[in-house]
Tab-separated table of C-alpha atoms in Angstrom:
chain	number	residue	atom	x	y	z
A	1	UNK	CA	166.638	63.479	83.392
A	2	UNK	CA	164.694	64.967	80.375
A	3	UNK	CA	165.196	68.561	79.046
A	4	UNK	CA	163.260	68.260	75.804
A	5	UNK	CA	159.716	68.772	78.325
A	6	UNK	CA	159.948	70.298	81.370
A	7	UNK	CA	157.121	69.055	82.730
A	8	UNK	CA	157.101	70.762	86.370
A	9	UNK	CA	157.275	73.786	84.166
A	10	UNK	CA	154.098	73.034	82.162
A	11	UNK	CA	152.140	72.139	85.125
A	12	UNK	CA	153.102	75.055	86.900
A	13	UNK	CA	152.520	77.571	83.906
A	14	UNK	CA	148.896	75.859	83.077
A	15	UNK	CA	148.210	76.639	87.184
A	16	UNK	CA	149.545	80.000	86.839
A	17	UNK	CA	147.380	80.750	83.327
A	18	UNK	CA	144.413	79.338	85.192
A	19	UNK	CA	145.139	81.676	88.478
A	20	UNK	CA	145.851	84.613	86.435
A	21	UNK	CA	142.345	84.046	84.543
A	22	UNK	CA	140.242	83.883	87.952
A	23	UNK	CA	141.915	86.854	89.021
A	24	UNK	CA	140.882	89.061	85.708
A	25	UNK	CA	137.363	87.479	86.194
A	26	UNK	CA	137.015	89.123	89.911
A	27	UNK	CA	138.442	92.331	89.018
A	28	UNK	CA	135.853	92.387	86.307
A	29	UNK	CA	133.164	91.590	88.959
A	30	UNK	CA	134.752	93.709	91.854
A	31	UNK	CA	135.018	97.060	89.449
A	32	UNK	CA	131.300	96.212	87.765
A	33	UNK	CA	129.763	95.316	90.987
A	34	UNK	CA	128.377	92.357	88.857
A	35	UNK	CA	128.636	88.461	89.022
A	36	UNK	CA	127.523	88.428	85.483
A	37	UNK	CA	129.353	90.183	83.218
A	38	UNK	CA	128.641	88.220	80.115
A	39	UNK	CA	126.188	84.600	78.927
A	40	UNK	CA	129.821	82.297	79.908
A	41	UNK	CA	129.466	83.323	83.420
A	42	UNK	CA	126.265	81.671	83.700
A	43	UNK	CA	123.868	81.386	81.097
A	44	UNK	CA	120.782	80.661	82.693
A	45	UNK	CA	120.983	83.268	85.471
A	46	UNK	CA	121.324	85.806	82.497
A	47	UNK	CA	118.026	84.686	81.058
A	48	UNK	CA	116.140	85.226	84.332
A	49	UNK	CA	117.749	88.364	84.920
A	50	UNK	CA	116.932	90.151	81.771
A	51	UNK	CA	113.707	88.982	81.761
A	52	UNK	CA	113.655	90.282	85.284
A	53	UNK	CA	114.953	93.246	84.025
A	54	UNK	CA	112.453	93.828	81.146
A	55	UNK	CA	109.739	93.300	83.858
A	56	UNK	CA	110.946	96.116	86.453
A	57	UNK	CA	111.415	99.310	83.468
A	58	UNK	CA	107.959	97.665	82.388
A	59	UNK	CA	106.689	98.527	86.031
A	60	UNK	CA	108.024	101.529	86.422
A	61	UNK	CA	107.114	103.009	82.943
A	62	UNK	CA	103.517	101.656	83.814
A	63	UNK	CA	104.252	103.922	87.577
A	64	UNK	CA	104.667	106.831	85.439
A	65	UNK	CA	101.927	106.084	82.805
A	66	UNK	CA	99.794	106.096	86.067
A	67	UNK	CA	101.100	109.266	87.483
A	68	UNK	CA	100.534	110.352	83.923
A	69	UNK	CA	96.811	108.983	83.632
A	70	UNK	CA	96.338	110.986	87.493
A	71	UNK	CA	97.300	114.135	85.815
A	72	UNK	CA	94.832	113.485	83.423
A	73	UNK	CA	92.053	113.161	85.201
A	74	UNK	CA	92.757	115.897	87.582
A	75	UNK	CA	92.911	118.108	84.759
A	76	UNK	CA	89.177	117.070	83.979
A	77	UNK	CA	88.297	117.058	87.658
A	78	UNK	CA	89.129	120.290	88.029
A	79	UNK	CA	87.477	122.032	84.756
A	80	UNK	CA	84.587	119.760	85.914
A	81	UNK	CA	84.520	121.827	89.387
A	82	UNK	CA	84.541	125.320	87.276
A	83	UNK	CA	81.451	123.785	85.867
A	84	UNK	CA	79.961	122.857	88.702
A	85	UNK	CA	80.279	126.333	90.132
A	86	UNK	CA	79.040	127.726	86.773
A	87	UNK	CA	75.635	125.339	87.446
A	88	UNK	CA	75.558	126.367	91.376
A	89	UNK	CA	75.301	129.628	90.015
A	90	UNK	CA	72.989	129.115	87.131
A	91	UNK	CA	70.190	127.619	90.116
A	92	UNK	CA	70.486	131.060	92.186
A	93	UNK	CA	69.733	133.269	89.124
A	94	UNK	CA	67.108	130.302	88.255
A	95	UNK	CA	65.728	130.353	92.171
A	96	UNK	CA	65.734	134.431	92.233
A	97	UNK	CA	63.961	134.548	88.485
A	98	UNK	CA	60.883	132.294	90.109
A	99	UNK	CA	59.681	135.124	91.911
A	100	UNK	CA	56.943	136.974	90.559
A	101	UNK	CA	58.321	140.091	92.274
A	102	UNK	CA	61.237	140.269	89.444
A	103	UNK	CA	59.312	142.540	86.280
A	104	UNK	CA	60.032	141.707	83.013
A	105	UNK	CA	63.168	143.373	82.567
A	106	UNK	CA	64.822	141.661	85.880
A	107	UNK	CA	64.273	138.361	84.427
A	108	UNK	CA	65.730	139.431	80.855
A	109	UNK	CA	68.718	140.721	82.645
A	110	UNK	CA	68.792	137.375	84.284
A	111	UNK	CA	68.801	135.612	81.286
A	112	UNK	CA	71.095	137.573	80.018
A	113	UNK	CA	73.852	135.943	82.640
A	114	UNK	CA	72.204	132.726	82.327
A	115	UNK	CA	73.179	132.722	78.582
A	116	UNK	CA	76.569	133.603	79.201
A	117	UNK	CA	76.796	130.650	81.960
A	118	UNK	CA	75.565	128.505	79.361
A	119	UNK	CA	77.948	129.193	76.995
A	120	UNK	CA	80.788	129.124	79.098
A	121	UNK	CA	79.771	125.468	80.095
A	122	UNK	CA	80.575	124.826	76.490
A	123	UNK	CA	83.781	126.697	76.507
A	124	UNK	CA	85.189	124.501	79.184
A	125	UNK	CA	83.903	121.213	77.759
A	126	UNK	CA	85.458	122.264	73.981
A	127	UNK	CA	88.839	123.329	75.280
A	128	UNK	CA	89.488	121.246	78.239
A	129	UNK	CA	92.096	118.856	76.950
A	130	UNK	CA	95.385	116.918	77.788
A	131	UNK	CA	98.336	116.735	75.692
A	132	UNK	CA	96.149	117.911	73.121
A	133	UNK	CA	93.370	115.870	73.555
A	134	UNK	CA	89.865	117.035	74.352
A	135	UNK	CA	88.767	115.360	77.536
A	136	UNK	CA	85.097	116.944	78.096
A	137	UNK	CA	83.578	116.778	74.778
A	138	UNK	CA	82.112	113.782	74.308
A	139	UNK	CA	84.773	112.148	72.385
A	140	UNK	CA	85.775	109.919	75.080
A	141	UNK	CA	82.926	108.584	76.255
A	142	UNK	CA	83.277	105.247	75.263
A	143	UNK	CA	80.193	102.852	74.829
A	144	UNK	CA	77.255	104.173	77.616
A	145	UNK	CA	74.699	102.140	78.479
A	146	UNK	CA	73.081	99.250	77.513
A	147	UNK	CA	70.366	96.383	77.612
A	148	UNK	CA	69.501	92.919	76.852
A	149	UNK	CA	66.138	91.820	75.954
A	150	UNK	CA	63.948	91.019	72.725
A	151	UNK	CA	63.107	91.553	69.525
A	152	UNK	CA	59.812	91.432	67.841
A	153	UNK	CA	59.540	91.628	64.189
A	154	UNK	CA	56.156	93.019	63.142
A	155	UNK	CA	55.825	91.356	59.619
A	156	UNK	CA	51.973	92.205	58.979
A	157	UNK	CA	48.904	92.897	60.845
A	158	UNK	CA	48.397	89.684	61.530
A	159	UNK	CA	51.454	87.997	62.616
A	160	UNK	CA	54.776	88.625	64.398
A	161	UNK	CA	57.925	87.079	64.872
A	162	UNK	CA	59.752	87.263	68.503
A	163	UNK	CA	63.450	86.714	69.392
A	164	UNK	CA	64.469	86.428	72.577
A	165	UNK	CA	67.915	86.929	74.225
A	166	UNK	CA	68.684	89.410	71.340
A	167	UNK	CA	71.435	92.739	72.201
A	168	UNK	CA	70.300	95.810	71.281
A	169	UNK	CA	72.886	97.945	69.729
A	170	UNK	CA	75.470	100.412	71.309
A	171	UNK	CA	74.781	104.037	72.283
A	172	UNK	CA	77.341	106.724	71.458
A	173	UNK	CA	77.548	106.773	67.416
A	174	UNK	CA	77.465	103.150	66.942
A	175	UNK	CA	75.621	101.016	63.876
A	176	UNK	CA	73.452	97.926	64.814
A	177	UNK	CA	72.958	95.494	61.972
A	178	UNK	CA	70.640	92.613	62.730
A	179	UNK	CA	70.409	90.003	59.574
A	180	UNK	CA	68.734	86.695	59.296
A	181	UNK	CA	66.400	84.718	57.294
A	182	UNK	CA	62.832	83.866	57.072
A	183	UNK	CA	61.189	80.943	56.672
A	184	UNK	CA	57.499	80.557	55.024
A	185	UNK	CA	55.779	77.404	55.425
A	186	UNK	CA	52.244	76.685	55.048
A	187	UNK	CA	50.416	74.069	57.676
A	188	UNK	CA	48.872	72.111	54.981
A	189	UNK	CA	51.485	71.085	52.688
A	190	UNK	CA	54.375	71.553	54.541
A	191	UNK	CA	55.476	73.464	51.245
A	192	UNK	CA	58.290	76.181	52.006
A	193	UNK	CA	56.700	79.266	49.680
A	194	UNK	CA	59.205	81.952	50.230
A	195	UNK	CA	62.886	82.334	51.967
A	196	UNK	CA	63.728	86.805	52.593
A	197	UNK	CA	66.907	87.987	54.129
A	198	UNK	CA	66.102	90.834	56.114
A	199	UNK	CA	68.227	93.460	58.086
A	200	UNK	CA	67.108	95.974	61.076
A	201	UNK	CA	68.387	98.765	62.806
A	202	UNK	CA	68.765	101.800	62.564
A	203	UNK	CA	71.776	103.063	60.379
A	204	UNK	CA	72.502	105.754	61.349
A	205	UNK	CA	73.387	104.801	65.137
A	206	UNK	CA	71.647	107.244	67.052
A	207	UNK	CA	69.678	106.736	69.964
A	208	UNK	CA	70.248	103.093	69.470
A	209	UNK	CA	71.159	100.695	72.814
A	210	UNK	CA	73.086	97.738	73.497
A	211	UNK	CA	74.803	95.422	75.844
A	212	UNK	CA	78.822	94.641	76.145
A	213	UNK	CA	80.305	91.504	75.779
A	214	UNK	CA	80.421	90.430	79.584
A	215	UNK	CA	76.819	91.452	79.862
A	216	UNK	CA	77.205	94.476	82.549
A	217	UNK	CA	74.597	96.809	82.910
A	218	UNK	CA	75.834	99.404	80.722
A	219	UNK	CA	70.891	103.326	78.357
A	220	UNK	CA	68.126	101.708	77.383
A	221	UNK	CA	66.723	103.016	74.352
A	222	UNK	CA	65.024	101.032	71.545
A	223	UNK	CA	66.548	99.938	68.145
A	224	UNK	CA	64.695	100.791	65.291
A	225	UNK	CA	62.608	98.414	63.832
A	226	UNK	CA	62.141	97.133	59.894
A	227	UNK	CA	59.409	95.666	57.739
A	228	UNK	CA	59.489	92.512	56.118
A	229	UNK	CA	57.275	92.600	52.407
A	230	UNK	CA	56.971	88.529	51.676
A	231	UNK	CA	55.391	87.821	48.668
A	232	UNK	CA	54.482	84.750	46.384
A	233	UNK	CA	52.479	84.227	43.061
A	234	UNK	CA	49.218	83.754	42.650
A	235	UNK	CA	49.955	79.735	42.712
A	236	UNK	CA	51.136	79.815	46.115
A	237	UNK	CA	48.948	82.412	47.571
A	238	UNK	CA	47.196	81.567	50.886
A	239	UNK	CA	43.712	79.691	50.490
A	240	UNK	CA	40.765	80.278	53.114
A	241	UNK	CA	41.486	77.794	55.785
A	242	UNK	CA	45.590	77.590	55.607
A	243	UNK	CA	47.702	78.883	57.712
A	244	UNK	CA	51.509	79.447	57.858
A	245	UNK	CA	54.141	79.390	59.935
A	246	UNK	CA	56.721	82.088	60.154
A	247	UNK	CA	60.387	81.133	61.726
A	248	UNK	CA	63.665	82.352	61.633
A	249	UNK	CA	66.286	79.789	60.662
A	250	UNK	CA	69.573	82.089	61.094
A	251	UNK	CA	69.883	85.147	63.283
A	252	UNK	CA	72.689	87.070	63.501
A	253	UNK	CA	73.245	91.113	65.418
A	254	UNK	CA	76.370	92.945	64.876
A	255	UNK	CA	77.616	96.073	66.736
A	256	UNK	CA	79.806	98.462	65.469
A	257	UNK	CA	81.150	101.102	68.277
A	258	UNK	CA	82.427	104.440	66.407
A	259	UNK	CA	83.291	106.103	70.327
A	260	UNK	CA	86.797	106.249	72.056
A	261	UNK	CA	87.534	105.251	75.918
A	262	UNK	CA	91.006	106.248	77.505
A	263	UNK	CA	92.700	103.505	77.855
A	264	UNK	CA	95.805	103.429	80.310
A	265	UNK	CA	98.163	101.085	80.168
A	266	UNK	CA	99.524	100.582	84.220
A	267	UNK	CA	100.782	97.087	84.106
A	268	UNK	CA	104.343	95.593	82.207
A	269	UNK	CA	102.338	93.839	80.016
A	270	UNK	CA	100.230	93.803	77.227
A	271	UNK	CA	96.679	93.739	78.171
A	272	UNK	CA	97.398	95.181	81.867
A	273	UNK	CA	95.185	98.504	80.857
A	274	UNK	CA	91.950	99.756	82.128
A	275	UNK	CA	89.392	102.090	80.350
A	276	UNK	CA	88.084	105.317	81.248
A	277	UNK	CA	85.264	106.877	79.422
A	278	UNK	CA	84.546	110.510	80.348
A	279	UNK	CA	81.270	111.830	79.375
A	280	UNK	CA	80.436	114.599	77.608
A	281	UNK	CA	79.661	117.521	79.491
A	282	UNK	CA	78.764	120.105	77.452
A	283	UNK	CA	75.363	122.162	78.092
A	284	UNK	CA	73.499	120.156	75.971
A	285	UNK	CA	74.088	116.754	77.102
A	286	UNK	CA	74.021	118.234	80.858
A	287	UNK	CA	70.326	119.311	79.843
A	288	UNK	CA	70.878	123.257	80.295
A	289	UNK	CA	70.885	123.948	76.550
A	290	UNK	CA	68.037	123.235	73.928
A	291	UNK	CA	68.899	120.738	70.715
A	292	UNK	CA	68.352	124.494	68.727
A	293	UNK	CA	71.162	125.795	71.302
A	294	UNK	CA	69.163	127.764	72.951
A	295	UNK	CA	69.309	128.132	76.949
A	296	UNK	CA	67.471	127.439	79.497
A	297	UNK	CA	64.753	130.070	79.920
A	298	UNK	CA	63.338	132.206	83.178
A	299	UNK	CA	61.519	134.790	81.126
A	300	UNK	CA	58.208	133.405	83.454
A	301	UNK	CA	57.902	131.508	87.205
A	302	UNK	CA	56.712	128.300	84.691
A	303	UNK	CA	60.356	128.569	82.770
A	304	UNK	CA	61.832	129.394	86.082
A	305	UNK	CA	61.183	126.572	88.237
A	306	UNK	CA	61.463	124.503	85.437
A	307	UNK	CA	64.855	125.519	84.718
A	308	UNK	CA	65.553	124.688	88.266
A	309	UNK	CA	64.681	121.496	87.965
A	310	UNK	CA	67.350	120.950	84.645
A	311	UNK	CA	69.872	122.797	86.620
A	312	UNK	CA	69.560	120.152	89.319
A	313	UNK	CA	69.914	117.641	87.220
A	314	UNK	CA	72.921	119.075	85.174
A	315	UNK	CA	74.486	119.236	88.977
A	316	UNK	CA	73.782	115.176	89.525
A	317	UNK	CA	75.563	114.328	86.324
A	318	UNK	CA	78.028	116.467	86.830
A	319	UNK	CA	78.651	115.083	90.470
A	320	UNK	CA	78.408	111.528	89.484
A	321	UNK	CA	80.926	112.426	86.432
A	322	UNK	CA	83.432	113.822	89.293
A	323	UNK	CA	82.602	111.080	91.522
A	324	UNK	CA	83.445	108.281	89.050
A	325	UNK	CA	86.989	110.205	87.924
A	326	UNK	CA	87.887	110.916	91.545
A	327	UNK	CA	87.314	106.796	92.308
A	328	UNK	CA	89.703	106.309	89.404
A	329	UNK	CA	92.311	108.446	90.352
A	330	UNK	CA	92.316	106.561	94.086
A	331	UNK	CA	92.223	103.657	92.391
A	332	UNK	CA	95.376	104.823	90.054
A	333	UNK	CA	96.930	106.046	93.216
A	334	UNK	CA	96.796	102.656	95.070
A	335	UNK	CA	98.154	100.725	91.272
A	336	UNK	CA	101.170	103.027	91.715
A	337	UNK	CA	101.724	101.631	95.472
A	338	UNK	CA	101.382	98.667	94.083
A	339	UNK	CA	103.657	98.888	91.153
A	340	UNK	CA	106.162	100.535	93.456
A	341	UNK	CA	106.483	97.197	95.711
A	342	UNK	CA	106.406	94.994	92.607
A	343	UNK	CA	109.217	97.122	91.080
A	344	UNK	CA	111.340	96.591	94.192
A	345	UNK	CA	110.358	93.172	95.259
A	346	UNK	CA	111.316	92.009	91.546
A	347	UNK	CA	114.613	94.349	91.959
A	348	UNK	CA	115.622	92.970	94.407
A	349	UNK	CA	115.032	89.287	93.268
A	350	UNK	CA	117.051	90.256	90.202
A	351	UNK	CA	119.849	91.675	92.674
A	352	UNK	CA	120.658	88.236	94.072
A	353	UNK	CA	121.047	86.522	90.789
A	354	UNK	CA	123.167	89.700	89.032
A	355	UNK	CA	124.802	91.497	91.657
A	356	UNK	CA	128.192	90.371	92.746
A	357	UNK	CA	128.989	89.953	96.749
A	358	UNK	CA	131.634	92.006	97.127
A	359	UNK	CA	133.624	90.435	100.348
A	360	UNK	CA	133.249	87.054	99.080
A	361	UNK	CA	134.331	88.226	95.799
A	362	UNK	CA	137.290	90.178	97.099
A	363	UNK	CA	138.344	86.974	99.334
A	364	UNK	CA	138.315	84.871	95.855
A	365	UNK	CA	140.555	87.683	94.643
A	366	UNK	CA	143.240	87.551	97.239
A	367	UNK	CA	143.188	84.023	97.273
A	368	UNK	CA	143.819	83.854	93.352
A	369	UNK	CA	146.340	86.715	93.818
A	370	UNK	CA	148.508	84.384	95.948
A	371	UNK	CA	147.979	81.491	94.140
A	372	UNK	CA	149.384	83.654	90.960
A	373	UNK	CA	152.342	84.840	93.012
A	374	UNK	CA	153.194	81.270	94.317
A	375	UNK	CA	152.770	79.869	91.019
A	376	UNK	CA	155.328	82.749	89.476
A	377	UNK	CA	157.650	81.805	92.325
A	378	UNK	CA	156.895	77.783	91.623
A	379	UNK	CA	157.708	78.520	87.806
A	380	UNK	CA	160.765	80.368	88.671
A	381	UNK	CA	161.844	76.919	90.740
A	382	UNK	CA	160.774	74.551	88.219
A	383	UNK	CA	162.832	76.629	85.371
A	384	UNK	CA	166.189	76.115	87.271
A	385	UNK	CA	165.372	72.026	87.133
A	386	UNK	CA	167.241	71.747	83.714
A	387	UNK	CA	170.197	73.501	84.714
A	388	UNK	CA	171.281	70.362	86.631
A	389	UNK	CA	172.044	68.562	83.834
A	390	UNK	CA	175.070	70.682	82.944
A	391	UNK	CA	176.442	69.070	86.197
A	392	UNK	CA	176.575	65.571	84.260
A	393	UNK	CA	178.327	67.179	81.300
A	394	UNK	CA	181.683	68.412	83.168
């Protein structure tokens, strides 16, 4: 008999420290409702489920940027159906004024209201905005249309270079820069006379066209075009008989877009954003007010039922307008259904790795809680062991 180590003790003590520890660890998880408190209790299932985690507030902050972006466009939906009423109006006055039985002074009292119409279109479109930002004027409109087609360089009355394939530039305050070099060679010689960089466009980017990246239809107007003065000295100058040929040996076009789309961001990650351009909708650009800001007039049946006509048209774009935002907000509405499932499909995959099962946790706990108390009662035992030594010693 030993008394120096009393082994039964140790063993018993180690079993007890090691009961006593599982027990802490599932009242940890019983009062956090958690199987993963911290990285020890299992390091890889922590990885996933903060990842998880950063996914699902992603979702549901892109839910509410959604919700958000609805608000948004209901708020320029509905000054967009003020306007609309505004134009329905405008046409009556504009239908009544067209008959010849109105004098002189019933059509300048008409104009008088059509004036005030007119400028109230521009009240709505200057002051409709969201969290302070105009939504009607024209400063959201984004790139508008575009084409894809050709450009022919007229470099003298006699000759003409053609590029095919070539964008035009982009609508809505943008620059288009086209750049490249020409090539002079005449037939006989083969002798290179000249080499010009040139540029084109126009630079101030008005009324200029172009096409987008992916190619989708997007107005068609003209870039401006340039001149190209070639020159050479008198040695090299063109002899009766000689001709030369003109080619480009480097073209380049660059577009520089100066206009601002909405863009809402309704997924959890970068690049999960669409963009909404909103045009702008004041009387001008709806065609019911001149370029001097002058309205439309009915002061004769000519003005009249010409001012019809612009009224009807102001009504189409201002349809189409509410068309396009009312297909975006049912589009927004069905992202949010979707986000919604993602949100709880992901939450609930996240669940099963973090969440702690409580009856299968509480049935580890009672069995470590009996274990403990055996293992106190074993110690107690395996203390006593010694004291049977003192029996030799009498």
């Amino acid at each position: 008999m030993i008394i120096n180590h009393n082994m039964s003790a140790l063993n018993t003590y180690r079993q007890l420290t090691v009961n006593n520890s599982n027990n802490s660890k599932s009242l940890e998880k019983l009062s956090s409702g958690l199987r993963i408190n911290r990285a020890g209790d299992d390091a890889a299932g922590l990885a996933i489920s903060e990842k998880m985690r950063g996914q699902i507030r992603g979702l549901d902050q892109a839910s509410r940027n959604a919700q958000d972006s609805i608000s948004l466009i209901q708020t320029a939906e509905g000054a967009l159906n003020e306007t609309h009423s505004i134009l329905q109006r405008m046409r009556e006055l504009a239908v009544q004024a067209s008959n010849d039985t109105n004098s002189t002074t019933d059509r300048s009292e008409i104009q008088k209201e059509i004036n005030q119409l007119t400028d109230e279109i521009d009240r709505i479109a200057n002051t409709t905005e969201f969290n302070t930002q105009k939504l009607l004027d024209g400063s959201k409109e984004g790139l508008r249309d575009a084409i894809k087609g050709s450009v022919t360089t007229q470099l003298n009355t006699q000759a003409s270079v053609t590029i095919s394939n070539a964008s035009t530039a982009a609508e809505a305050g943008s620059n288009i820069t086209q750049t490249g070099t020409i090539v002079i060679t005449r037939v006989k010689d083969s002798t290179a006379i000249a080499a010009t960089d040139f540029t084109v466009g126009d630079p101030n980017g008005l009324n200029v066209s172009a096409a987008d990246i992916t190619g989708a239809a997007l107005s068609a107007l003209a870039a401006a075009g340039g001149t190209f003065a070639i020159g050479g000295d008198g040695l090299d100058a063109l002899k009766v008989g000689e001709s030369i040929t003109i080619s480009f040996i480097k073209y380049e076009a660059a577009v520089t877009d100066a206009a601002t789309s909405l863009s809402m961001q309704i997924g959890a990650n970068s690049g999960q954003n669409i963009l909404i351009g909103i045009n702008d909708m004041k009387a001008e650009s709806l065609g019911v007010r001149s370029s001097t800001g002058d309205a439309l007039k009915v002061s004769s049946y000519e003005n009249a039922t010409a001012a019809v006509t612009s009224i009807n048209n102001a009504i189409e774009l201002v349809s189409a307008e509410r068309s396009k935002l009312g297909a975006v907000q049912n589009r927004l509405e069905h992202t949010i259904n979707n986000l919604g499932t993602s949100s709880e499909n992901l939450t609930a995959a996240e669940s099963r790795i973090r969440d702690v099962d409580m009856a299968k946790e509480m049935m580890n706990f009672q069995k470590n809680n009996i274990l403990s108390q055996a293992a106190q009662a074993m110690l107690a035992q395996a203390n006593q062991q010694p004291q049977g030594v003192l029996q030799l010693l009498r």
